[in-house]
mmCIF file of C-alpha atoms in Angstrom:
data_model
loop_
_atom_site.group_PDB
_atom_site.id
_atom_site.type_symbol
_atom_site.label_atom_id
_atom_site.label_comp_id
_atom_site.label_asym_id
_atom_site.label_seq_id
_atom_site.Cartn_x
_atom_site.Cartn_y
_atom_site.Cartn_z
ATOM 1 C CA UNK Q 490 126.461 118.533 121.592
ATOM 2 C CA UNK Q 491 127.029 117.226 125.098
ATOM 3 C CA UNK Q 492 123.773 116.876 126.990
ATOM 4 C CA UNK Q 493 124.712 115.629 130.437
ATOM 5 C CA UNK Q 494 127.725 114.497 132.421
ATOM 6 C CA UNK Q 495 127.184 112.168 135.381
ATOM 7 C CA UNK Q 496 128.718 109.363 137.462
ATOM 8 C CA UNK Q 497 127.214 105.881 137.247
ATOM 9 C CA UNK Q 498 127.780 103.837 140.411
ATOM 10 C CA UNK Q 499 128.709 100.131 140.265
ATOM 11 C CA UNK Q 500 125.754 97.793 139.717
ATOM 12 C CA UNK Q 501 123.476 100.529 138.332
ATOM 13 C CA UNK Q 502 121.941 101.135 134.941
ATOM 14 C CA UNK Q 503 121.044 104.256 132.989
ATOM 15 C CA UNK Q 504 118.722 104.574 129.975
ATOM 16 C CA UNK Q 505 118.029 107.688 127.870
ATOM 17 C CA UNK Q 506 115.388 108.314 125.202
ATOM 18 C CA UNK Q 507 115.344 110.929 122.448
ATOM 19 C CA UNK Q 508 112.426 111.405 120.051
ATOM 20 C CA UNK Q 509 113.557 112.579 116.622
ATOM 21 C CA UNK Q 510 110.984 114.252 114.374
ATOM 22 C CA UNK Q 511 112.276 115.258 110.966
ATOM 23 C CA UNK Q 512 110.807 116.743 107.813
ATOM 24 C CA UNK Q 513 112.418 117.241 104.439
ATOM 25 C CA UNK Q 514 111.057 119.420 101.646
ATOM 26 C CA UNK Q 515 112.356 120.113 98.180
ATOM 27 C CA UNK Q 516 111.644 123.122 95.996
ATOM 28 C CA UNK Q 517 111.371 121.290 92.653
ATOM 29 C CA UNK Q 518 110.399 117.900 91.304
ATOM 30 C CA UNK Q 519 113.315 115.936 89.906
ATOM 31 C CA UNK Q 520 113.785 116.002 86.151
ATOM 32 C CA UNK Q 521 116.568 114.962 83.805
ATOM 33 C CA UNK Q 522 118.027 118.468 84.146
ATOM 34 C CA UNK Q 523 117.575 119.233 87.867
ATOM 35 C CA UNK Q 524 117.654 116.984 90.924
ATOM 36 C CA UNK Q 525 117.642 117.640 94.668
ATOM 37 C CA UNK Q 526 118.244 115.232 97.505
ATOM 38 C CA UNK Q 527 117.955 115.731 101.253
ATOM 39 C CA UNK Q 528 119.149 113.755 104.251
ATOM 40 C CA UNK Q 529 118.603 114.035 108.017
ATOM 41 C CA UNK Q 530 120.704 112.144 110.583
ATOM 42 C CA UNK Q 531 120.752 111.888 114.374
ATOM 43 C CA UNK Q 532 122.892 109.882 116.781
ATOM 44 C CA UNK Q 533 123.458 109.513 120.483
ATOM 45 C CA UNK Q 534 126.222 107.903 122.491
ATOM 46 C CA UNK Q 535 128.381 108.023 125.569
ATOM 47 C CA UNK Q 536 131.623 109.887 124.834
ATOM 48 C CA UNK Q 537 134.702 107.716 125.231
ATOM 49 C CA UNK Q 538 132.823 104.382 125.185
ATOM 50 C CA UNK Q 539 132.629 101.962 122.292
ATOM 51 C CA UNK Q 540 129.164 101.396 120.851
ATOM 52 C CA UNK Q 541 129.741 97.639 121.291
ATOM 53 C CA UNK Q 542 129.435 98.232 125.060
ATOM 54 C CA UNK Q 543 125.740 99.000 124.630
ATOM 55 C CA UNK Q 544 124.698 96.707 121.765
ATOM 56 C CA UNK Q 545 120.967 96.520 122.610
ATOM 57 C CA UNK Q 546 120.267 100.155 121.828
ATOM 58 C CA UNK Q 547 118.960 102.232 118.970
ATOM 59 C CA UNK Q 548 121.497 105.045 118.669
ATOM 60 C CA UNK Q 549 121.399 106.097 114.998
ATOM 61 C CA UNK Q 550 118.681 107.490 112.776
ATOM 62 C CA UNK Q 551 118.954 108.362 109.087
ATOM 63 C CA UNK Q 552 116.383 109.115 106.438
ATOM 64 C CA UNK Q 553 116.532 110.757 103.064
ATOM 65 C CA UNK Q 554 114.252 111.848 100.281
ATOM 66 C CA UNK Q 555 115.532 110.418 97.014
ATOM 67 C CA UNK Q 556 115.313 111.850 93.526
ATOM 68 C CA UNK Q 557 112.144 109.955 92.569
ATOM 69 C CA UNK Q 558 110.157 110.763 95.724
ATOM 70 C CA UNK Q 559 107.613 113.525 96.188
ATOM 71 C CA UNK Q 560 108.372 117.043 97.319
ATOM 72 C CA UNK Q 561 108.166 116.430 101.063
ATOM 73 C CA UNK Q 562 108.475 113.664 103.606
ATOM 74 C CA UNK Q 563 108.243 113.491 107.405
ATOM 75 C CA UNK Q 564 109.100 110.772 109.875
ATOM 76 C CA UNK Q 565 109.669 110.157 113.580
ATOM 77 C CA UNK Q 566 111.977 107.790 115.416
ATOM 78 C CA UNK Q 567 112.757 107.092 119.054
ATOM 79 C CA UNK Q 568 116.454 106.729 119.804
ATOM 80 C CA UNK Q 569 117.429 105.096 123.061
ATOM 81 C CA UNK Q 570 120.629 104.120 124.759
ATOM 82 C CA UNK Q 571 121.263 102.063 127.886
ATOM 83 C CA UNK Q 572 124.441 101.426 129.839
ATOM 84 C CA UNK Q 573 124.652 98.827 132.597
ATOM 85 C CA UNK Q 574 127.643 99.335 134.913
ATOM 86 C CA UNK Q 575 128.681 95.814 135.864
ATOM 87 C CA UNK Q 576 132.177 96.949 136.868
ATOM 88 C CA UNK Q 577 133.367 97.282 140.461
ATOM 89 C CA UNK Q 578 134.144 100.985 139.945
ATOM 90 C CA UNK Q 579 132.049 104.001 139.031
ATOM 91 C CA UNK Q 580 131.935 105.337 135.448
ATOM 92 C CA UNK Q 581 132.064 109.005 134.587
ATOM 93 C CA UNK Q 582 129.747 109.224 131.530
ATOM 94 C CA UNK Q 583 128.980 112.010 129.074
ATOM 95 C CA UNK Q 584 125.861 111.677 126.941
ATOM 96 C CA UNK Q 585 126.063 113.291 123.508
ATOM 97 C CA UNK Q 586 123.401 113.765 120.858
ATOM 98 C CA UNK Q 587 124.231 114.836 117.322
ATOM 99 C CA UNK Q 588 121.867 116.151 114.625
ATOM 100 C CA UNK Q 589 122.796 116.732 110.962
ATOM 101 C CA UNK Q 590 120.972 117.688 107.817
ATOM 102 C CA UNK Q 591 122.243 117.784 104.272
ATOM 103 C CA UNK Q 592 120.747 119.116 101.037
ATOM 104 C CA UNK Q 593 122.244 118.624 97.583
ATOM 105 C CA UNK Q 594 121.156 120.111 94.252
ATOM 106 C CA UNK Q 595 122.436 118.842 90.919
ATOM 107 C CA UNK Q 596 122.078 120.820 87.698
ATOM 108 C CA UNK Q 597 122.464 118.560 84.650
ATOM 109 C CA UNK Q 598 121.743 121.291 82.097
ATOM 110 C CA UNK Q 599 124.086 120.714 79.147
ATOM 111 C CA UNK Q 600 126.604 123.476 78.520
ATOM 112 C CA UNK Q 601 126.044 125.274 75.210
ATOM 113 C CA UNK Q 602 128.749 126.908 73.158
ATOM 114 C CA UNK Q 603 127.995 130.422 71.884
ATOM 115 C CA UNK Q 604 127.239 130.729 68.143
ATOM 116 C CA UNK Q 605 127.848 134.138 66.545
ATOM 117 C CA UNK Q 606 124.914 135.917 64.879
ATOM 118 C CA UNK Q 607 124.992 136.523 61.095
ATOM 119 C CA UNK Q 608 125.541 140.267 61.668
ATOM 120 C CA UNK Q 609 128.797 139.422 63.489
ATOM 121 C CA UNK Q 610 130.069 137.537 60.425
ATOM 122 C CA UNK Q 611 129.066 140.509 58.191
ATOM 123 C CA UNK Q 612 131.011 142.982 60.362
ATOM 124 C CA UNK Q 613 134.058 140.700 60.369
ATOM 125 C CA UNK Q 614 134.011 140.429 56.518
ATOM 126 C CA UNK Q 615 133.588 144.213 56.168
ATOM 127 C CA UNK Q 616 136.577 144.789 58.466
ATOM 128 C CA UNK Q 617 138.722 142.332 56.504
ATOM 129 C CA UNK Q 618 137.727 144.063 53.255
ATOM 130 C CA UNK Q 619 138.780 147.447 54.689
ATOM 131 C CA UNK Q 620 142.140 146.063 55.838
ATOM 132 C CA UNK Q 621 142.700 144.420 52.435
ATOM 133 C CA UNK Q 622 141.775 147.718 50.681
ATOM 134 C CA UNK Q 623 144.236 149.676 52.832
ATOM 135 C CA UNK Q 624 147.018 147.173 52.110
ATOM 136 C CA UNK Q 625 146.297 147.394 48.358
ATOM 137 C CA UNK Q 626 146.471 151.200 48.425
ATOM 138 C CA UNK Q 627 149.839 151.160 50.165
ATOM 139 C CA UNK Q 628 151.255 148.786 47.566
ATOM 140 C CA UNK Q 629 149.915 150.823 44.632
ATOM 141 C CA UNK Q 630 151.081 154.129 46.107
#
């Protein structure tokens, strides 16, 4: 999302801060059959400018809760970005901040093939016997 658009005059500097507070919670503990993972990401930057133009900044934040962690985790981070206009002309800058979250669930339950019950086999044999009896009657008749 674009936060602010402004003009930076020659020989001036701008610095922005953003405090990111994130929490991740899972509904189940990881087992061999079920696993959940969560990830939160945030970034900030000036649209249209390369990140190498402001190398002394903290502009990305990522954290995740892995499969062997507990059920919840919280953290905080301060993102900051600075741009020093050393050019002879003004810069038209647009500050953008992005926030993402991602949750994945993996079900490793083995697939089972259906096995018929003994009564199903009995019904199938009775049906075959009836068909065989009918065929025998037609031949004899």
